[in-house]
JSON list of C-alpha atoms in Angstrom, two decimals:
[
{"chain": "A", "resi": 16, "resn": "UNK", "atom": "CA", "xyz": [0.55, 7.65, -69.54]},
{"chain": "A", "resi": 17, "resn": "UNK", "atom": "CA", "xyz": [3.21, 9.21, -71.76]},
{"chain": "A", "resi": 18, "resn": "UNK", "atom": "CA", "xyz": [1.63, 12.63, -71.00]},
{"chain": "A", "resi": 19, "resn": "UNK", "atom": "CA", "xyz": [2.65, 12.01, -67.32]},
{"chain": "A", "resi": 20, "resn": "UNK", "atom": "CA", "xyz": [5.91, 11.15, -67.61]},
{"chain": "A", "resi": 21, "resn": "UNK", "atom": "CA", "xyz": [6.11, 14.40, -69.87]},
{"chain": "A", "resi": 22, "resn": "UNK", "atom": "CA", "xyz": [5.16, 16.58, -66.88]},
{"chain": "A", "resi": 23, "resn": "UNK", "atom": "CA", "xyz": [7.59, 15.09, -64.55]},
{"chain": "A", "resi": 24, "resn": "UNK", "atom": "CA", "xyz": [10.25, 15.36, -66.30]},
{"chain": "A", "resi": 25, "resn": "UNK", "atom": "CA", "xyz": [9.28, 18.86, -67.22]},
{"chain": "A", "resi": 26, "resn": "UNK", "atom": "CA", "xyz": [8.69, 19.58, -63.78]},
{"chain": "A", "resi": 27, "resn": "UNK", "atom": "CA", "xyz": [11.71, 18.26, -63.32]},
{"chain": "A", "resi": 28, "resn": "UNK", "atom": "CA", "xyz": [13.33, 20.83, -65.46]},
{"chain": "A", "resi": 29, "resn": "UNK", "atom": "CA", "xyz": [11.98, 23.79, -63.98]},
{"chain": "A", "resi": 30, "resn": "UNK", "atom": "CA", "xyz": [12.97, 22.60, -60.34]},
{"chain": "A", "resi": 31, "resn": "UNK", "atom": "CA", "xyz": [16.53, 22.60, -61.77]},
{"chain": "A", "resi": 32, "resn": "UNK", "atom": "CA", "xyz": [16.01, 26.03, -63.76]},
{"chain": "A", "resi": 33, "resn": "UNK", "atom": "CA", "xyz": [14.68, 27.32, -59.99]},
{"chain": "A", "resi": 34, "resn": "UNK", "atom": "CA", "xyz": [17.08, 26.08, -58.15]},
{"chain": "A", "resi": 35, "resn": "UNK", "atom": "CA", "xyz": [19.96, 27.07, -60.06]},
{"chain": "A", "resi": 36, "resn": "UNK", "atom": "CA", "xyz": [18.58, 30.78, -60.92]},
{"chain": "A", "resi": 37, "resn": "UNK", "atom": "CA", "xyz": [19.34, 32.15, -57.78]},
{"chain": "A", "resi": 38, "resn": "UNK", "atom": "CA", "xyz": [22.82, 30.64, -57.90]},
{"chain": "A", "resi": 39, "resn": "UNK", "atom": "CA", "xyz": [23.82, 32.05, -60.93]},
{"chain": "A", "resi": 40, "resn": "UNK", "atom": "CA", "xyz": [22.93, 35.78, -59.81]},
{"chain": "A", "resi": 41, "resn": "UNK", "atom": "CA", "xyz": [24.58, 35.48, -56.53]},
{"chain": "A", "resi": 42, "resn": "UNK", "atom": "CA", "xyz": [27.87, 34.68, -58.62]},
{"chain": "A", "resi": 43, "resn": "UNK", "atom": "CA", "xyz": [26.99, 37.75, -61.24]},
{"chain": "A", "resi": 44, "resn": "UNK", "atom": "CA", "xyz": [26.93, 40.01, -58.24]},
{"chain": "A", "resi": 45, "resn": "UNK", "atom": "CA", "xyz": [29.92, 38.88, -56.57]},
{"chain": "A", "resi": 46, "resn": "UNK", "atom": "CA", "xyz": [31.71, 38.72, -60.00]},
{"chain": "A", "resi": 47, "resn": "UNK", "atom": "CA", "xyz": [30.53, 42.16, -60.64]},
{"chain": "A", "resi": 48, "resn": "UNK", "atom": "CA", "xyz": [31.89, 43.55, -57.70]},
{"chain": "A", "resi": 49, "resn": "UNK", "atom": "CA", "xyz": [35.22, 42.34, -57.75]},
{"chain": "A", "resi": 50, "resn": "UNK", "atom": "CA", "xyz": [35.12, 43.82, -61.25]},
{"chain": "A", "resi": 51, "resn": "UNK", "atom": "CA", "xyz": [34.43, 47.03, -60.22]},
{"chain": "A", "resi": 52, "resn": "UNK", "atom": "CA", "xyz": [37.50, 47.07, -57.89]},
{"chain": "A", "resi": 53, "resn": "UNK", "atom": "CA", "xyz": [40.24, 45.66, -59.53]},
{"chain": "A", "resi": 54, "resn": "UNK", "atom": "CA", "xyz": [42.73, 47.60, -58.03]},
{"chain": "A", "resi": 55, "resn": "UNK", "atom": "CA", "xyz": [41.74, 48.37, -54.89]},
{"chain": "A", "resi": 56, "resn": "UNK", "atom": "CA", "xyz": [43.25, 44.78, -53.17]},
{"chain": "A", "resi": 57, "resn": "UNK", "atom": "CA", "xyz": [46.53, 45.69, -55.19]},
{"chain": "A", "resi": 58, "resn": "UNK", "atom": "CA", "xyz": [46.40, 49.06, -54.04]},
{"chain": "A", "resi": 59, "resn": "UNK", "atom": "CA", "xyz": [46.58, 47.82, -50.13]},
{"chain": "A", "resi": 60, "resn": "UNK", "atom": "CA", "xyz": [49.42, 45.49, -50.86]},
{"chain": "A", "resi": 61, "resn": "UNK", "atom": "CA", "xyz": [51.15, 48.32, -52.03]},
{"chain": "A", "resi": 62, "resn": "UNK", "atom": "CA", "xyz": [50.24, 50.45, -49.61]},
{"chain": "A", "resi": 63, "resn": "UNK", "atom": "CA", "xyz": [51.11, 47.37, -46.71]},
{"chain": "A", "resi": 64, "resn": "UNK", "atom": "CA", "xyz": [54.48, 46.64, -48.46]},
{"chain": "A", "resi": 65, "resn": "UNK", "atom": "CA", "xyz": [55.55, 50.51, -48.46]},
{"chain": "A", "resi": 66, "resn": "UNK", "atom": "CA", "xyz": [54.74, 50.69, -44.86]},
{"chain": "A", "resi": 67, "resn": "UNK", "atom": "CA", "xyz": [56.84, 47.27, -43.92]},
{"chain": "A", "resi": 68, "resn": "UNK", "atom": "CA", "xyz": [59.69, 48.87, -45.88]},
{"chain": "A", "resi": 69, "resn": "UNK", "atom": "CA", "xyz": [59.36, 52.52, -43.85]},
{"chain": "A", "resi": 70, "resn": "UNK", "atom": "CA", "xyz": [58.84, 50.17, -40.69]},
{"chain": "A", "resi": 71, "resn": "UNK", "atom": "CA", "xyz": [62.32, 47.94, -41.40]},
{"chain": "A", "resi": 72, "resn": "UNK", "atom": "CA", "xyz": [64.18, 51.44, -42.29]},
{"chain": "A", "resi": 73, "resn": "UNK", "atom": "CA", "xyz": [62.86, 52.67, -39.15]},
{"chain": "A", "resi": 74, "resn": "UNK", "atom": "CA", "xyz": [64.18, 49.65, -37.26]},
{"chain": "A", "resi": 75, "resn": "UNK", "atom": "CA", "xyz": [67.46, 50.14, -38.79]},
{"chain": "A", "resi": 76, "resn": "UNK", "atom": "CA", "xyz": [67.96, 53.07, -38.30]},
{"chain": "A", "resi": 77, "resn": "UNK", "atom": "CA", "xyz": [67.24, 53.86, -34.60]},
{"chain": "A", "resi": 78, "resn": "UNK", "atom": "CA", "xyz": [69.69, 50.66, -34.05]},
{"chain": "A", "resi": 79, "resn": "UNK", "atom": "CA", "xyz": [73.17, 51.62, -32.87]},
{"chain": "A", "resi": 80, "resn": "UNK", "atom": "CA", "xyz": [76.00, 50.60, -35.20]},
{"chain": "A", "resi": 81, "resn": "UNK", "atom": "CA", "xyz": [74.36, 50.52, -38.24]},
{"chain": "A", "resi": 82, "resn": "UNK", "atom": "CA", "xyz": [74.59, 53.33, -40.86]},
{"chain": "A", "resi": 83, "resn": "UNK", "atom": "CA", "xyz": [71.37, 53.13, -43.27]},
{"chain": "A", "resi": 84, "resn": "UNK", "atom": "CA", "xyz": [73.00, 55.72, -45.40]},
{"chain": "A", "resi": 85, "resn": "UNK", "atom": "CA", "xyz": [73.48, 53.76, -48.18]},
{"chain": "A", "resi": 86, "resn": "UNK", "atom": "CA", "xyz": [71.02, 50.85, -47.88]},
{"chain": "A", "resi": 87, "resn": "UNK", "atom": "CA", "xyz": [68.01, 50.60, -49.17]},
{"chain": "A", "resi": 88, "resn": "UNK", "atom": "CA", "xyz": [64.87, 48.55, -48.35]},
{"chain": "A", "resi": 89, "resn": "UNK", "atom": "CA", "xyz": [62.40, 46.74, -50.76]},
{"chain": "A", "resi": 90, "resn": "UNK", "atom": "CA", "xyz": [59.29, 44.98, -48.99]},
{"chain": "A", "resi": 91, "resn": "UNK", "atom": "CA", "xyz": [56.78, 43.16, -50.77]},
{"chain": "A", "resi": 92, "resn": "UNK", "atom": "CA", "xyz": [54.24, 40.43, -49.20]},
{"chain": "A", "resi": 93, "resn": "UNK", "atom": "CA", "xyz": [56.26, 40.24, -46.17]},
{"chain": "A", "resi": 94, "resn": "UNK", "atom": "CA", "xyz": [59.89, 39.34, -47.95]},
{"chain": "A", "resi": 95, "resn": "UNK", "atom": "CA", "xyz": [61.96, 42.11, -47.32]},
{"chain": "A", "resi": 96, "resn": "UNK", "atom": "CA", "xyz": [65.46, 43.26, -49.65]},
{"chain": "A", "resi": 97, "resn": "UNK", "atom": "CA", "xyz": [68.28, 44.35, -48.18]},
{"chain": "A", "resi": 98, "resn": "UNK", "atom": "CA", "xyz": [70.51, 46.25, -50.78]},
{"chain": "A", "resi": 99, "resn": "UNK", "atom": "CA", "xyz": [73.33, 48.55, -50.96]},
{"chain": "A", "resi": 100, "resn": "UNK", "atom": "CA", "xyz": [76.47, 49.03, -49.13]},
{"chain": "A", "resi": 101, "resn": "UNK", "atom": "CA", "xyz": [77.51, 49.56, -45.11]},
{"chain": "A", "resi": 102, "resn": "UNK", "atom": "CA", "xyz": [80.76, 51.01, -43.76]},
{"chain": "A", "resi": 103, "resn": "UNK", "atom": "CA", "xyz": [81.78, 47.73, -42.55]},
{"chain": "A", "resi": 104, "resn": "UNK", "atom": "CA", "xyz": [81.03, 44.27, -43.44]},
{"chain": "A", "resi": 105, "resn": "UNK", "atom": "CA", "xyz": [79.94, 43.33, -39.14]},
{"chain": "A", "resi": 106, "resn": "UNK", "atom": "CA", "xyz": [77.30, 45.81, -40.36]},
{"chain": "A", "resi": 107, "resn": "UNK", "atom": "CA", "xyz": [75.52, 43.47, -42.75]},
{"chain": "A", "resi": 108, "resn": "UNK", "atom": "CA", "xyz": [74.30, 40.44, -40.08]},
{"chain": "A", "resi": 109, "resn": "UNK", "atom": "CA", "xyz": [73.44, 43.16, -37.79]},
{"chain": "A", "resi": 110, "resn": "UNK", "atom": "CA", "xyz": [71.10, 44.44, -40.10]},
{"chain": "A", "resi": 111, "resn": "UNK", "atom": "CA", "xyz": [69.33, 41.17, -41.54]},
{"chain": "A", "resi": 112, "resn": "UNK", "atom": "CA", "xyz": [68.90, 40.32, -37.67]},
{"chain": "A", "resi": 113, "resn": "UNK", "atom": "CA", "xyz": [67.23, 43.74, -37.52]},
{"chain": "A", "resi": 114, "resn": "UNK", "atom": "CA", "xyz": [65.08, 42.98, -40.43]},
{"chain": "A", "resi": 115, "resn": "UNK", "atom": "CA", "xyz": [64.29, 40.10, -39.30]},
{"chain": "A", "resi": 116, "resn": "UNK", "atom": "CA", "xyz": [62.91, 41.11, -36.11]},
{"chain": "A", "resi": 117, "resn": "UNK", "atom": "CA", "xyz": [60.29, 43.57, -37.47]},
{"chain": "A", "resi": 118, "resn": "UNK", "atom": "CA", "xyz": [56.85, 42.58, -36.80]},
{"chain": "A", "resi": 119, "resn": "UNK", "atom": "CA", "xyz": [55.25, 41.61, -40.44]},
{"chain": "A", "resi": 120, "resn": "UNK", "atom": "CA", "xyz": [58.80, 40.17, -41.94]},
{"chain": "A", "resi": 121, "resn": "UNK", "atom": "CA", "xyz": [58.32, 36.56, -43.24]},
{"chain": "A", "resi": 122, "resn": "UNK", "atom": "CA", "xyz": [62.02, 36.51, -44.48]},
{"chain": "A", "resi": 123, "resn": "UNK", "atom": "CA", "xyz": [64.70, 38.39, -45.29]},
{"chain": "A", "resi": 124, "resn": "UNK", "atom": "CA", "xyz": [67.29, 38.66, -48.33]},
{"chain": "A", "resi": 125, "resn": "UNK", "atom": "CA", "xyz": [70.40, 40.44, -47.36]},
{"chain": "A", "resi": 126, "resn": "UNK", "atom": "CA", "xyz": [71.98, 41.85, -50.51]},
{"chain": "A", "resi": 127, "resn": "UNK", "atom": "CA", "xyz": [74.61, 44.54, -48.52]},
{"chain": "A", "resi": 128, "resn": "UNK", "atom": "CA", "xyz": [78.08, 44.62, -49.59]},
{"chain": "A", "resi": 129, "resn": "UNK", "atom": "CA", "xyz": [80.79, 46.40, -47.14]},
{"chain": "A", "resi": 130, "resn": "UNK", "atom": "CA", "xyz": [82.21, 49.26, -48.79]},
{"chain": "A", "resi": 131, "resn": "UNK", "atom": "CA", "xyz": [85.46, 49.35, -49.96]},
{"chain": "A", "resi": 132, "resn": "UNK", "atom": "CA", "xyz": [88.19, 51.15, -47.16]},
{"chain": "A", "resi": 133, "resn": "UNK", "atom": "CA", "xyz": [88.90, 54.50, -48.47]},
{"chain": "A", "resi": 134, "resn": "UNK", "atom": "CA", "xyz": [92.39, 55.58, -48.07]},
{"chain": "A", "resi": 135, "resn": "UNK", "atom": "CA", "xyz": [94.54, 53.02, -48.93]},
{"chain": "A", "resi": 136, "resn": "UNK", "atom": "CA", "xyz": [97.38, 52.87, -51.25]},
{"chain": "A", "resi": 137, "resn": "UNK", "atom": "CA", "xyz": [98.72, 50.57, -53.80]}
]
């Protein structure tokens, strides 16, 4: 009698050991592959982030009345930066809107200043 309940519950045991065994190498291979990429998933949001920036400076530029002479463009995960300075301040909306509109922009902060008027005396 107690010889029988020692097989079940070793049978028991190996049911779980051959169950889980599978399980466990499916996880070492999928652990082992993101392992051996690390970078590669940082490397495309790099790569995704400098395009949205080129993509934004695009847009801004080929709109009329803005001068993207002095502003510069930061993208990352879809938030775009708007920094640096514009001739005028009517500039600065216009070129959030812009930003804005660009397929891929989740939001935009709009860091332009208006340059000071050059010219004027004391």
């Amino acid at each position: 009698m107690k010889s029988a309940k020692l097989f079940k519950a070793l049978g028991g045991v190996v049911a779980v050991m051959v169950v889980c065994t599978p399980y466990a190498q499916a996880n070492d291979t999928l652990a082992s592959s993101v392992a051996a990429n690390p970078g590669s998933s940082a490397k495309a949001a790099r790569a995704a982030d400098k395009q949205l920036a080129r993509a934004v400076r695009a847009a801004l530029a080929s709109t009329r009345g803005i001068d993207v002479s002095g502003i510069a463009v930061r993208a990352s995960g879809g938030a775009v930066v708007l920094k640096g300075s514009v001739p005028d301040a009517a500039q600065i909306d216009k070129a959030g809107d812009v930003a804005k509109g660009v397929t891929g922009v989740t939001s935009v902060t709009n860091k332009l200043v208006g340059a000071p008027h050059q010219g004027q005396g004391r």
